[in-house]
Amino acid sequence: MNIVFATAEVSPIAKTGGLGDVCGSLPKVMAKLGHDVAIFMPLHRQARDWFERTGAPIEEAIPTTQILWANWAAEASYFRSELPGTDIPLYLVANEHFFNREQIYAPRADGYDDGIERFAFFCRAIIRACELLGITPDILHAHDWHTALLPLYLSSGLRGGPTFAATRSVYTIHNLNYQGIGRAAQFAALGLHGRYWSPDALEHFGEVNLMKGGIIFADQVTTVSPNYAHEIQTPARGAGLDGVLRSLSFKLTGIINGIDIEEWNPEDDPNLASTYSDERLTGKALSKRALLREAKLRFRGKTPLVCFISRLVDQKGVDLLIPALSHMLRAGAQAVVLGSGESRYEDALSRVGEEQGDRCRVWIGFDNALSHRIYAGSDMLLMPSIYEPCGLNQMYALRYGTLPVVRLTGGLVDTVIPFDGTNADEATGFGFMTASPQDLFIATWVGMLNYRDASVWKRLQANGMSRDFSWDRSAIEYDAVYRRALA
Ligand code: ADP
Ligand code: GLC
């Protein structure tokens, strides 16, 4: 099969979260299954910096082209590289005005949020590139709201031309709460026939909703865990689209994300001073000491080190974390936090870091190498998510022998088995249900109590470290979805 991935993020080139990780690793396994894969992403400033920093080869793919759509014209420059460590073609779409921004999802310099326009441009530029490069995809795999327009464009006439005559679309929801919502007036910027301005298409309560359109027009829809696929069909977690998803559940599949087990491998992680395995955990103890040094925290024997690594947004349960953290520190834990996002959370967490500097270190920022050292050096990872489509952090933590404390929602239910005192043969972490700081604290405290029992702790660590989170199984499920789309 000829598969084209269309995504706003690809790790390690430009990422803000798990979307980047998935689009940086799923293409590799699809290629391993024998498919021809190509990836399209915008040349964000972050991506440009990455190429400059690493010196990875990048060349012009096609001469700069005018993209015409609706009443717009904008220039697309196309660069070609390869997904790092593979020979999978990676096409980067450049446009100074749309993509050369400090942050990947920043609004325009004057504050206007032109997300709808710039990602409409990105989708039109992908279409034009396929035509010019002679790529005739069997599957166009779009991810999240940024590329949700592709299934619509496909169904609105593109299949009449030779490039896309046989193309089917698969649309993956990584996070239903970011829908690509715009004002009614922005519909005109999409270049779609007026019939798409309808509740059966892009219109949602008087606004443009790209996610809704993607769901309706894709041949197959997936989301990133079976439990989340179920949750988003309920009013509580459907973010206003549960009705649409229920009525189209026949084409919705939940497939758990895998992780890139080469990038995330404690036995061979270039970011760690001491590597380790589940049979020889000395390197983990050394990683903890190194991390404490880096965090300027004193090493204290028998003291658990908890960590939190996240985008700082309400989804991640930062409102539960902040009050619970003080209680954890008082109960004897040490903590390290790495995150960036909303300034109210950055400020509040920085304050905890300042006030409790002898027990807690807070890093505000985005630092992939540091995140590896934190997963390796910590004893527990906190993930009190309000909702979590899949979550990758808990899988990285498990692989690094760091026990996750999770709120039992979304993909966290599918990936963590909470310890209940009787299931040491299979448990991999700790869990709680109610989204309250108290329950987060209690679950962490249960973890802290068990930490004192080295034999139990070792068993739980071994259970997590031996779990298979590779993409192999999920890749086969994606393959089946692609076949259903083509059928
Ligand atoms: P989401 O995509 O909702 O943010 P995931 O758990 O799927 O959540 O993926 C988060 C990814 O982003 C992980 O790879 C995690 O390590 C990374 N990450 C989040 N915040 C930071 C940060 N401040 N610095 C480095 N990596 C981060
Ligand atoms: C989203 C979700 C996260 C998921 C990631 C990759 O960002 O919030 O749960 O793991 O996408 O699919």
Coordinates of C-alpha atoms and ligand atoms in Angstrom, one line a residue:
M1 CA 0.0 0.0 0.0
N2 CA 1.1 3.6 -0.6
I3 CA 0.5 5.5 2.6
V4 CA 0.8 9.3 3.1
F5 CA 0.9 10.6 6.7
A6 CA -0.2 14.2 7.2
T7 CA 0.6 15.7 10.6
A8 CA 1.5 18.9 12.3
E9 CA 4.2 17.2 14.4
V10 CA 6.9 14.6 13.9
S11 CA 9.3 13.7 16.7
P12 CA 12.3 14.4 17.0
I13 CA 12.0 17.2 14.5
A14 CA 9.1 19.3 16.0
K15 CA 6.8 18.2 18.7
T16 CA 4.7 19.5 21.6
G17 CA 3.4 16.2 22.8
G18 CA 2.4 12.7 21.9
L19 CA 1.1 13.5 18.4
G20 CA 4.8 14.0 17.4
D21 CA 5.9 10.8 19.0
V22 CA 3.2 8.8 17.3
C23 CA 3.8 10.3 13.9
G24 CA 7.6 9.8 14.3
S25 CA 7.3 6.1 15.1
L26 CA 4.1 4.6 13.5
P27 CA 5.4 5.3 10.0
K28 CA 8.5 3.2 10.7
V29 CA 6.4 0.1 11.6
M30 CA 4.0 0.6 8.7
A31 CA 7.1 0.7 6.4
K32 CA 8.4 -2.5 8.2
L33 CA 5.1 -4.2 7.3
G34 CA 6.0 -3.6 3.7
H35 CA 4.1 -0.4 2.9
D36 CA 5.4 2.6 1.0
V37 CA 5.2 5.5 3.4
A38 CA 5.7 9.2 3.0
I39 CA 5.2 11.9 5.7
F40 CA 4.2 15.5 5.3
M41 CA 4.7 18.1 8.0
P42 CA 5.0 21.9 8.1
L43 CA 8.5 23.3 8.3
H44 CA 7.9 25.0 11.7
R45 CA 10.7 27.1 13.0
Q46 CA 11.4 24.4 15.5
A47 CA 11.9 22.0 12.6
R48 CA 14.2 24.4 10.9
D49 CA 16.3 24.8 14.1
W50 CA 16.4 21.0 14.4
F51 CA 17.9 20.6 10.9
E52 CA 20.4 23.4 11.6
R53 CA 21.4 21.9 14.9
T54 CA 21.7 18.3 13.8
G55 CA 23.0 19.0 10.3
A56 CA 20.6 16.3 9.0
P57 CA 20.3 16.5 5.2
I58 CA 17.5 18.5 3.7
E59 CA 17.0 19.6 0.1
E60 CA 14.5 21.3 -2.1
A61 CA 11.9 18.8 -3.2
I62 CA 10.0 20.8 -5.8
P63 CA 10.4 24.4 -6.8
T64 CA 8.3 26.9 -4.9
T65 CA 4.7 26.7 -6.0
Q66 CA 1.6 28.9 -5.7
I67 CA -1.1 27.2 -3.8
L68 CA -4.5 28.6 -4.9
W69 CA -7.6 27.8 -3.0
A70 CA -10.8 29.6 -2.2
N71 CA -9.9 33.2 -2.8
W72 CA -6.4 32.7 -1.4
A73 CA -3.0 32.3 -2.9
A74 CA 0.1 31.5 -0.9
E75 CA 3.5 30.2 -1.7
A76 CA 4.6 26.7 -0.6
S77 CA 8.2 25.7 -0.7
Y78 CA 8.9 22.0 -0.3
F79 CA 11.8 20.3 1.2
R80 CA 12.7 16.7 1.4
S81 CA 14.4 14.8 4.1
E82 CA 14.1 11.4 5.7
L83 CA 12.5 10.4 8.9
P84 CA 15.6 10.1 11.1
G85 CA 17.1 6.7 11.1
T86 CA 15.0 5.5 8.2
D87 CA 14.7 6.0 4.4
I88 CA 11.1 7.1 4.8
P89 CA 10.6 10.3 2.7
L90 CA 9.7 13.3 4.9
Y91 CA 8.3 16.3 3.1
L92 CA 8.4 19.6 4.9
V93 CA 6.0 22.4 3.7
A94 CA 7.5 25.8 4.2
N95 CA 5.8 29.2 4.3
E96 CA 7.3 32.1 6.2
H97 CA 4.1 33.7 7.1
F98 CA 2.3 30.5 8.3
F99 CA 5.0 28.4 9.9
N100 CA 8.0 30.4 10.9
R101 CA 6.7 31.1 14.4
E102 CA 8.3 30.9 17.9
Q103 CA 5.7 28.2 19.0
I104 CA 4.2 25.5 16.7
Y105 CA 0.7 26.6 17.6
A106 CA 1.2 30.3 18.0
P107 CA -1.3 32.7 16.6
R108 CA -0.4 35.4 14.1
A109 CA 1.9 38.2 15.3
D110 CA -1.0 40.5 15.8
G111 CA -2.8 38.0 18.0
Y112 CA -5.3 36.8 15.4
D113 CA -5.7 33.0 15.6
D114 CA -5.3 31.9 12.0
G115 CA -5.1 28.2 12.7
I116 CA -7.9 27.4 10.4
E117 CA -6.3 29.2 7.5
R118 CA -2.8 28.0 8.0
F119 CA -3.7 24.4 8.3
A120 CA -6.1 24.7 5.3
F121 CA -3.0 25.9 3.4
F122 CA -1.0 23.0 4.7
C123 CA -3.7 20.5 3.5
R124 CA -3.9 22.1 0.1
A125 CA -0.1 22.2 -0.2
I126 CA 0.0 18.4 0.6
I127 CA -2.5 17.8 -2.2
R128 CA -0.5 19.9 -4.7
A129 CA 2.7 18.2 -3.7
C130 CA 1.3 14.7 -4.3
E131 CA 0.1 15.8 -7.7
L132 CA 3.5 17.3 -8.6
L133 CA 5.6 14.5 -7.2
G134 CA 3.4 11.8 -8.7
I135 CA 2.5 10.3 -5.3
T136 CA -0.7 8.4 -5.7
P137 CA -1.7 7.4 -2.2
D138 CA -3.9 4.4 -1.4
I139 CA -4.3 5.8 2.1
L140 CA -4.2 9.4 3.2
H141 CA -3.8 9.2 7.0
A142 CA -4.7 12.5 8.7
H143 CA -4.0 13.2 12.3
D144 CA -6.0 15.5 14.6
W145 CA -7.8 18.7 13.6
H146 CA -4.8 20.2 11.7
T147 CA -5.2 17.8 8.8
A148 CA -8.9 17.0 9.3
L149 CA -9.7 18.8 6.0
L150 CA -8.0 16.2 3.9
P151 CA -10.9 13.7 4.1
L152 CA -13.2 16.5 3.1
Y153 CA -11.1 17.7 0.2
L154 CA -10.9 14.1 -1.0
S155 CA -14.6 13.7 -1.0
S156 CA -15.2 17.0 -2.6
G157 CA -13.9 16.3 -6.1
L158 CA -10.2 15.3 -5.8
R159 CA -11.0 11.7 -6.6
G160 CA -12.0 12.9 -10.0
G161 CA -8.3 13.4 -10.9
P162 CA -5.7 10.7 -11.5
T163 CA -3.7 11.4 -8.3
F164 CA -6.4 10.6 -5.8
A165 CA -8.7 8.4 -7.8
A166 CA -8.2 5.4 -5.6
T167 CA -7.3 7.2 -2.3
R168 CA -9.1 6.4 0.9
S169 CA -8.8 8.4 4.1
V170 CA -8.1 7.4 7.6
Y171 CA -8.5 10.0 10.3
T172 CA -6.9 9.6 13.8
I173 CA -8.2 11.5 16.8
H174 CA -5.4 12.0 19.2
N175 CA -7.3 14.5 21.3
L176 CA -11.0 15.2 20.8
N177 CA -10.9 18.4 22.9
Y178 CA -8.8 20.3 20.3
Q179 CA -11.3 20.5 17.4
G180 CA -10.1 23.3 15.1
I181 CA -13.0 25.6 15.8
G182 CA -13.4 28.8 13.8
R183 CA -15.9 31.5 13.2
A184 CA -18.6 31.0 10.5
A185 CA -16.8 33.7 8.4
Q186 CA -13.7 31.5 8.2
F187 CA -15.6 28.8 6.3
A188 CA -14.9 30.8 3.1
A189 CA -11.2 30.3 3.6
L190 CA -11.5 26.6 3.2
G191 CA -12.4 26.5 -0.5
L192 CA -15.2 24.0 0.0
H193 CA -18.6 24.1 -1.7
G194 CA -21.4 25.7 0.3
R195 CA -23.0 22.3 0.9
Y196 CA -20.2 21.6 3.4
W197 CA -21.6 24.3 5.6
S198 CA -24.1 22.0 7.2
P199 CA -24.5 20.1 10.4
D200 CA -23.8 17.0 8.5
A201 CA -20.4 18.3 7.6
L202 CA -18.3 21.2 9.0
E203 CA -20.9 23.4 10.7
H204 CA -21.3 22.8 14.4
F205 CA -23.6 25.1 16.3
G206 CA -22.9 28.0 14.0
E207 CA -19.1 27.5 13.9
V208 CA -16.6 25.8 11.7
N209 CA -15.5 22.5 13.3
L210 CA -12.7 20.8 11.4
M211 CA -12.6 17.7 13.7
K212 CA -16.2 17.1 13.1
G213 CA -15.7 17.3 9.3
G214 CA -12.8 14.9 9.5
I215 CA -14.8 12.3 11.5
I216 CA -17.8 12.5 9.1
F217 CA -15.9 12.3 5.8
A218 CA -13.0 9.9 6.6
D219 CA -13.5 6.4 5.4
Q220 CA -12.2 5.1 8.7
V221 CA -11.7 6.8 12.0
T222 CA -9.4 5.7 14.8
T223 CA -8.5 7.0 18.2
V224 CA -5.6 6.1 20.3
S225 CA -6.9 3.6 22.9
P226 CA -9.9 1.3 23.1
N227 CA -11.1 2.8 26.3
Y228 CA -11.0 6.4 24.9
A229 CA -12.9 5.1 21.8
H230 CA -15.6 4.1 24.2
E231 CA -15.5 7.3 26.4
I232 CA -15.8 9.7 23.5
Q233 CA -19.1 8.3 22.6
T234 CA -20.5 9.5 26.0
P235 CA -21.7 13.0 26.7
A236 CA -19.2 13.3 29.6
R237 CA -16.2 12.8 27.3
G238 CA -17.5 13.5 23.9
A239 CA -16.7 17.2 23.9
G240 CA -19.9 17.9 22.0
L241 CA -19.2 15.3 19.3
D242 CA -20.4 12.2 21.1
G243 CA -23.6 12.1 19.1
V244 CA -21.6 12.2 15.8
L245 CA -19.3 9.5 17.0
R246 CA -22.1 7.3 18.2
S247 CA -23.8 7.5 14.9
L248 CA -20.6 6.6 13.1
S249 CA -19.3 4.1 15.6
F250 CA -19.3 1.5 12.8
K251 CA -16.2 3.1 11.4
L252 CA -14.5 4.0 14.7
T253 CA -11.7 1.8 16.1
G254 CA -9.6 2.4 19.3
I255 CA -5.9 1.3 18.8
I256 CA -3.5 1.8 21.6
N257 CA -0.4 3.7 20.8
G258 CA 2.9 2.0 20.8
I259 CA 6.2 3.6 21.8
D260 CA 9.5 3.8 19.9
I261 CA 11.3 1.2 21.9
E262 CA 14.6 2.2 20.3
E263 CA 14.4 5.8 21.4
W264 CA 13.0 4.8 24.8
N265 CA 15.4 2.1 25.9
P266 CA 17.0 2.2 29.4
E267 CA 19.6 -0.4 28.2
D268 CA 20.9 1.9 25.5
D269 CA 19.8 5.5 26.1
P270 CA 22.5 8.0 25.1
N271 CA 20.8 10.6 27.5
L272 CA 21.7 8.5 30.5
A273 CA 25.1 8.4 32.3
S274 CA 24.3 4.9 33.5
T275 CA 22.1 2.5 31.5
Y276 CA 20.3 -0.4 33.0
S277 CA 17.9 -3.3 32.5
D278 CA 15.2 -5.0 34.6
E279 CA 17.8 -7.6 35.6
R280 CA 20.4 -5.1 36.6
L281 CA 18.9 -2.1 38.2
T282 CA 22.1 -0.5 39.6
G283 CA 22.1 2.0 36.7
K284 CA 18.7 3.1 37.8
A285 CA 19.9 3.9 41.3
L286 CA 22.8 5.8 39.7
S287 CA 20.4 7.6 37.4
K288 CA 18.5 8.7 40.5
R289 CA 21.6 10.1 42.2
A290 CA 22.6 11.9 39.0
L291 CA 19.1 13.4 38.6
L292 CA 19.0 14.5 42.2
R293 CA 22.4 16.2 41.7
E294 CA 21.1 17.9 38.5
A295 CA 18.0 19.0 40.5
K296 CA 20.2 20.2 43.3
L297 CA 18.3 18.0 45.7
R298 CA 20.0 16.1 48.5
F299 CA 20.2 12.3 48.2
R300 CA 18.1 10.8 51.0
G301 CA 18.1 7.0 51.5
K302 CA 14.6 5.3 51.3
T303 CA 13.0 8.5 50.0
P304 CA 10.9 8.1 46.9
L305 CA 11.3 10.6 44.1
V306 CA 8.1 11.3 42.3
C307 CA 8.1 13.2 38.9
F308 CA 5.7 14.9 36.6
I309 CA 6.5 15.6 33.0
S310 CA 3.8 17.3 30.9
R311 CA 2.2 20.0 28.9
L312 CA 0.8 22.3 31.6
V313 CA -2.8 22.3 30.6
D314 CA -5.9 21.4 32.6
Q315 CA -6.2 18.0 30.8
K316 CA -3.2 16.8 32.6
G317 CA -4.7 17.3 36.1
V318 CA -2.3 20.2 37.1
D319 CA -5.1 21.5 39.4
L320 CA -5.0 18.2 41.3
L321 CA -1.2 18.1 41.3
I322 CA -0.4 21.5 42.8
P323 CA -2.3 21.0 46.1
A324 CA -1.4 17.3 46.3
L325 CA 2.3 18.0 45.8
S326 CA 2.8 19.8 49.0
H327 CA 1.2 16.9 50.9
M328 CA 3.4 14.4 49.2
L329 CA 6.5 16.5 50.1
R330 CA 5.3 16.7 53.7
A331 CA 4.7 13.0 53.7
G332 CA 8.4 12.5 52.9
A333 CA 8.6 12.4 49.1
Q334 CA 11.0 14.4 46.9
A335 CA 9.7 15.6 43.5
V336 CA 10.9 16.9 40.2
V337 CA 8.6 18.6 37.7
L338 CA 9.3 19.4 34.0
G339 CA 6.6 21.2 32.1
S340 CA 5.5 24.1 30.0
G341 CA 2.2 25.5 29.0
E342 CA -0.3 27.9 30.6
S343 CA 1.4 30.6 32.6
R344 CA -1.0 30.2 35.6
Y345 CA 0.3 26.7 36.0
E346 CA 3.9 27.6 35.2
D347 CA 3.7 30.3 37.9
A348 CA 2.0 28.1 40.5
L349 CA 4.4 25.2 40.1
S350 CA 7.4 27.5 40.1
R351 CA 6.2 28.8 43.4
V352 CA 6.0 25.3 44.9
G353 CA 9.6 24.8 43.6
E354 CA 10.8 28.0 45.3
E355 CA 9.0 27.4 48.6
Q356 CA 10.0 23.8 48.9
G357 CA 13.3 24.0 47.2
D358 CA 14.9 21.4 49.5
R359 CA 12.5 18.7 48.4
C360 CA 11.2 19.7 45.0
R361 CA 12.7 21.0 41.7
V362 CA 10.6 22.5 39.0
W363 CA 11.9 23.0 35.5
I364 CA 9.7 25.2 33.3
G365 CA 10.4 24.4 29.7
F366 CA 10.5 21.6 27.1
D367 CA 13.6 19.4 27.2
N368 CA 13.5 16.0 25.7
A369 CA 16.9 14.8 26.9
L370 CA 16.1 15.9 30.5
S371 CA 12.8 14.1 30.2
H372 CA 14.7 10.8 29.5
R373 CA 16.9 11.5 32.6
I374 CA 13.8 12.1 34.7
Y375 CA 11.9 8.9 33.6
A376 CA 15.1 7.0 34.4
G377 CA 16.0 8.7 37.7
S378 CA 12.5 8.8 39.4
D379 CA 10.7 6.2 41.4
M380 CA 7.1 7.2 40.5
L381 CA 5.5 9.2 37.7
L382 CA 2.4 11.2 38.5
M383 CA -0.3 11.3 35.8
P384 CA -3.5 12.6 37.3
S385 CA -5.1 13.3 33.9
I386 CA -8.6 14.6 33.8
Y387 CA -8.9 12.8 30.5
E388 CA -6.2 11.0 28.5
P389 CA -6.7 9.7 25.0
C390 CA -3.8 7.3 25.3
G391 CA -0.8 8.8 27.2
L392 CA 2.7 7.9 26.4
N393 CA 4.5 9.1 29.5
Q394 CA 3.2 6.2 31.6
M395 CA 4.6 3.7 29.0
Y396 CA 8.0 5.4 29.0
A397 CA 7.9 5.4 32.8
L398 CA 7.0 1.7 32.9
R399 CA 9.8 0.9 30.5
Y400 CA 12.3 2.8 32.7
G401 CA 11.1 1.0 35.9
T402 CA 9.3 4.0 37.2
L403 CA 5.9 3.2 38.6
P404 CA 3.1 5.3 37.3
V405 CA 0.4 6.8 39.6
V406 CA -2.5 7.4 37.2
R407 CA -6.1 8.6 37.2
L408 CA -8.0 5.7 35.7
T409 CA -9.2 7.4 32.6
G410 CA -8.8 6.8 28.8
G411 CA -5.7 5.0 27.7
L412 CA -4.3 4.9 31.3
V413 CA -6.9 2.2 32.0
D414 CA -5.6 0.2 29.0
T415 CA -1.9 0.5 29.9
V416 CA -1.5 0.5 33.7
I417 CA -2.6 -2.3 36.1
P418 CA -3.1 -0.7 39.5
F419 CA -1.7 -2.6 42.5
D420 CA -4.4 -3.6 45.0
G421 CA -2.3 -5.5 47.5
T422 CA -3.1 -8.9 46.0
N423 CA -1.9 -8.7 42.4
A424 CA 1.8 -8.3 42.7
D425 CA 2.2 -10.9 39.9
E426 CA 0.8 -8.5 37.3
A427 CA 0.4 -5.0 38.7
T428 CA 2.5 -2.2 37.2
G429 CA 1.5 1.0 39.1
F430 CA -1.1 2.7 41.2
G431 CA -4.5 4.2 40.3
F432 CA -7.4 6.3 41.5
M433 CA -10.7 7.3 40.1
T434 CA -12.0 10.6 41.5
A435 CA -10.4 13.7 40.1
S436 CA -9.5 15.2 43.4
P437 CA -6.1 16.2 45.0
Q438 CA -7.0 14.0 48.0
D439 CA -7.3 10.9 45.9
L440 CA -4.1 11.7 43.9
F441 CA -2.3 12.1 47.2
I442 CA -3.7 8.8 48.7
A443 CA -2.8 6.8 45.6
T444 CA 0.7 8.3 45.7
W445 CA 0.9 7.6 49.4
V446 CA 0.0 4.0 48.8
G447 CA 2.8 4.0 46.3
M448 CA 5.2 5.5 48.9
L449 CA 4.2 2.8 51.5
N450 CA 4.9 0.1 49.0
Y451 CA 8.2 1.7 48.0
R452 CA 9.4 0.7 51.5
D453 CA 9.0 -2.9 50.7
A454 CA 11.9 -3.5 48.3
S455 CA 10.7 -6.9 47.2
V456 CA 7.2 -5.8 46.2
W457 CA 8.6 -2.8 44.5
K458 CA 11.1 -4.8 42.5
R459 CA 8.3 -7.1 41.3
L460 CA 6.1 -4.2 40.2
Q461 CA 9.1 -2.7 38.4
A462 CA 9.8 -5.9 36.7
N463 CA 6.2 -6.3 35.6
G464 CA 6.2 -2.9 34.0
M465 CA 9.6 -3.3 32.4
S466 CA 8.8 -6.6 30.8
R467 CA 5.5 -5.3 29.2
D468 CA 5.6 -5.1 25.5
F469 CA 4.7 -1.5 24.4
S470 CA 6.2 -1.8 21.0
W471 CA 4.2 -0.9 18.0
D472 CA 4.1 -4.4 16.6
R473 CA 0.5 -5.3 17.7
S474 CA -1.0 -1.9 17.0
A475 CA 0.6 -1.7 13.6
I476 CA -1.3 -4.8 12.6
E477 CA -4.5 -3.2 13.8
Y478 CA -3.7 -0.1 11.7
D479 CA -3.1 -2.3 8.7
A480 CA -6.5 -3.9 9.2
V481 CA -8.1 -0.4 9.4
Y482 CA -6.4 0.6 6.1
R483 CA -7.7 -2.5 4.5
R484 CA -11.2 -1.7 5.7
A485 CA -10.9 1.8 4.3
L486 CA -9.9 0.3 0.9
A487 CA -12.6 -2.3 0.9
Ligands
ADP1 P1 0.2 14.7 25.2 O1 0.4 14.3 23.8 O2 -1.3 14.9 25.6 O3 1.0 15.8 25.7 P2 1.4 12.1 25.8 O4 1.6 11.4 27.1 O5 0.8 11.4 24.7 O6 0.6 13.4 26.1 O7 2.8 12.6 25.3 C1 3.6 13.6 25.9 C2 5.0 13.6 25.2 O8 5.5 14.9 25.4 C3 5.9 12.6 25.9 O9 6.9 12.2 25.0 C4 6.5 13.5 27.0 O10 7.8 13.0 27.5 C5 6.7 14.8 26.2 N1 6.7 16.0 27.1 C6 5.7 16.7 27.6 N2 6.1 17.8 28.2 C7 7.4 17.8 28.1 C8 8.5 18.7 28.5 N3 8.2 19.8 29.2 N4 9.7 18.4 28.1 C9 10.0 17.3 27.4 N5 9.1 16.4 27.0 C10 7.8 16.7 27.3
GLC2 C1 -2.7 13.4 22.5 C2 -3.3 12.9 23.8 C3 -2.4 11.8 24.4 C4 -1.9 10.8 23.3 C5 -1.3 11.6 22.2 C6 -0.7 10.7 21.1 O1 -1.9 14.5 22.6 O2 -3.5 13.9 24.7 O3 -3.1 11.1 25.4 O4 -1.0 9.9 23.9 O5 -2.2 12.5 21.6 O6 -1.8 9.9 20.5

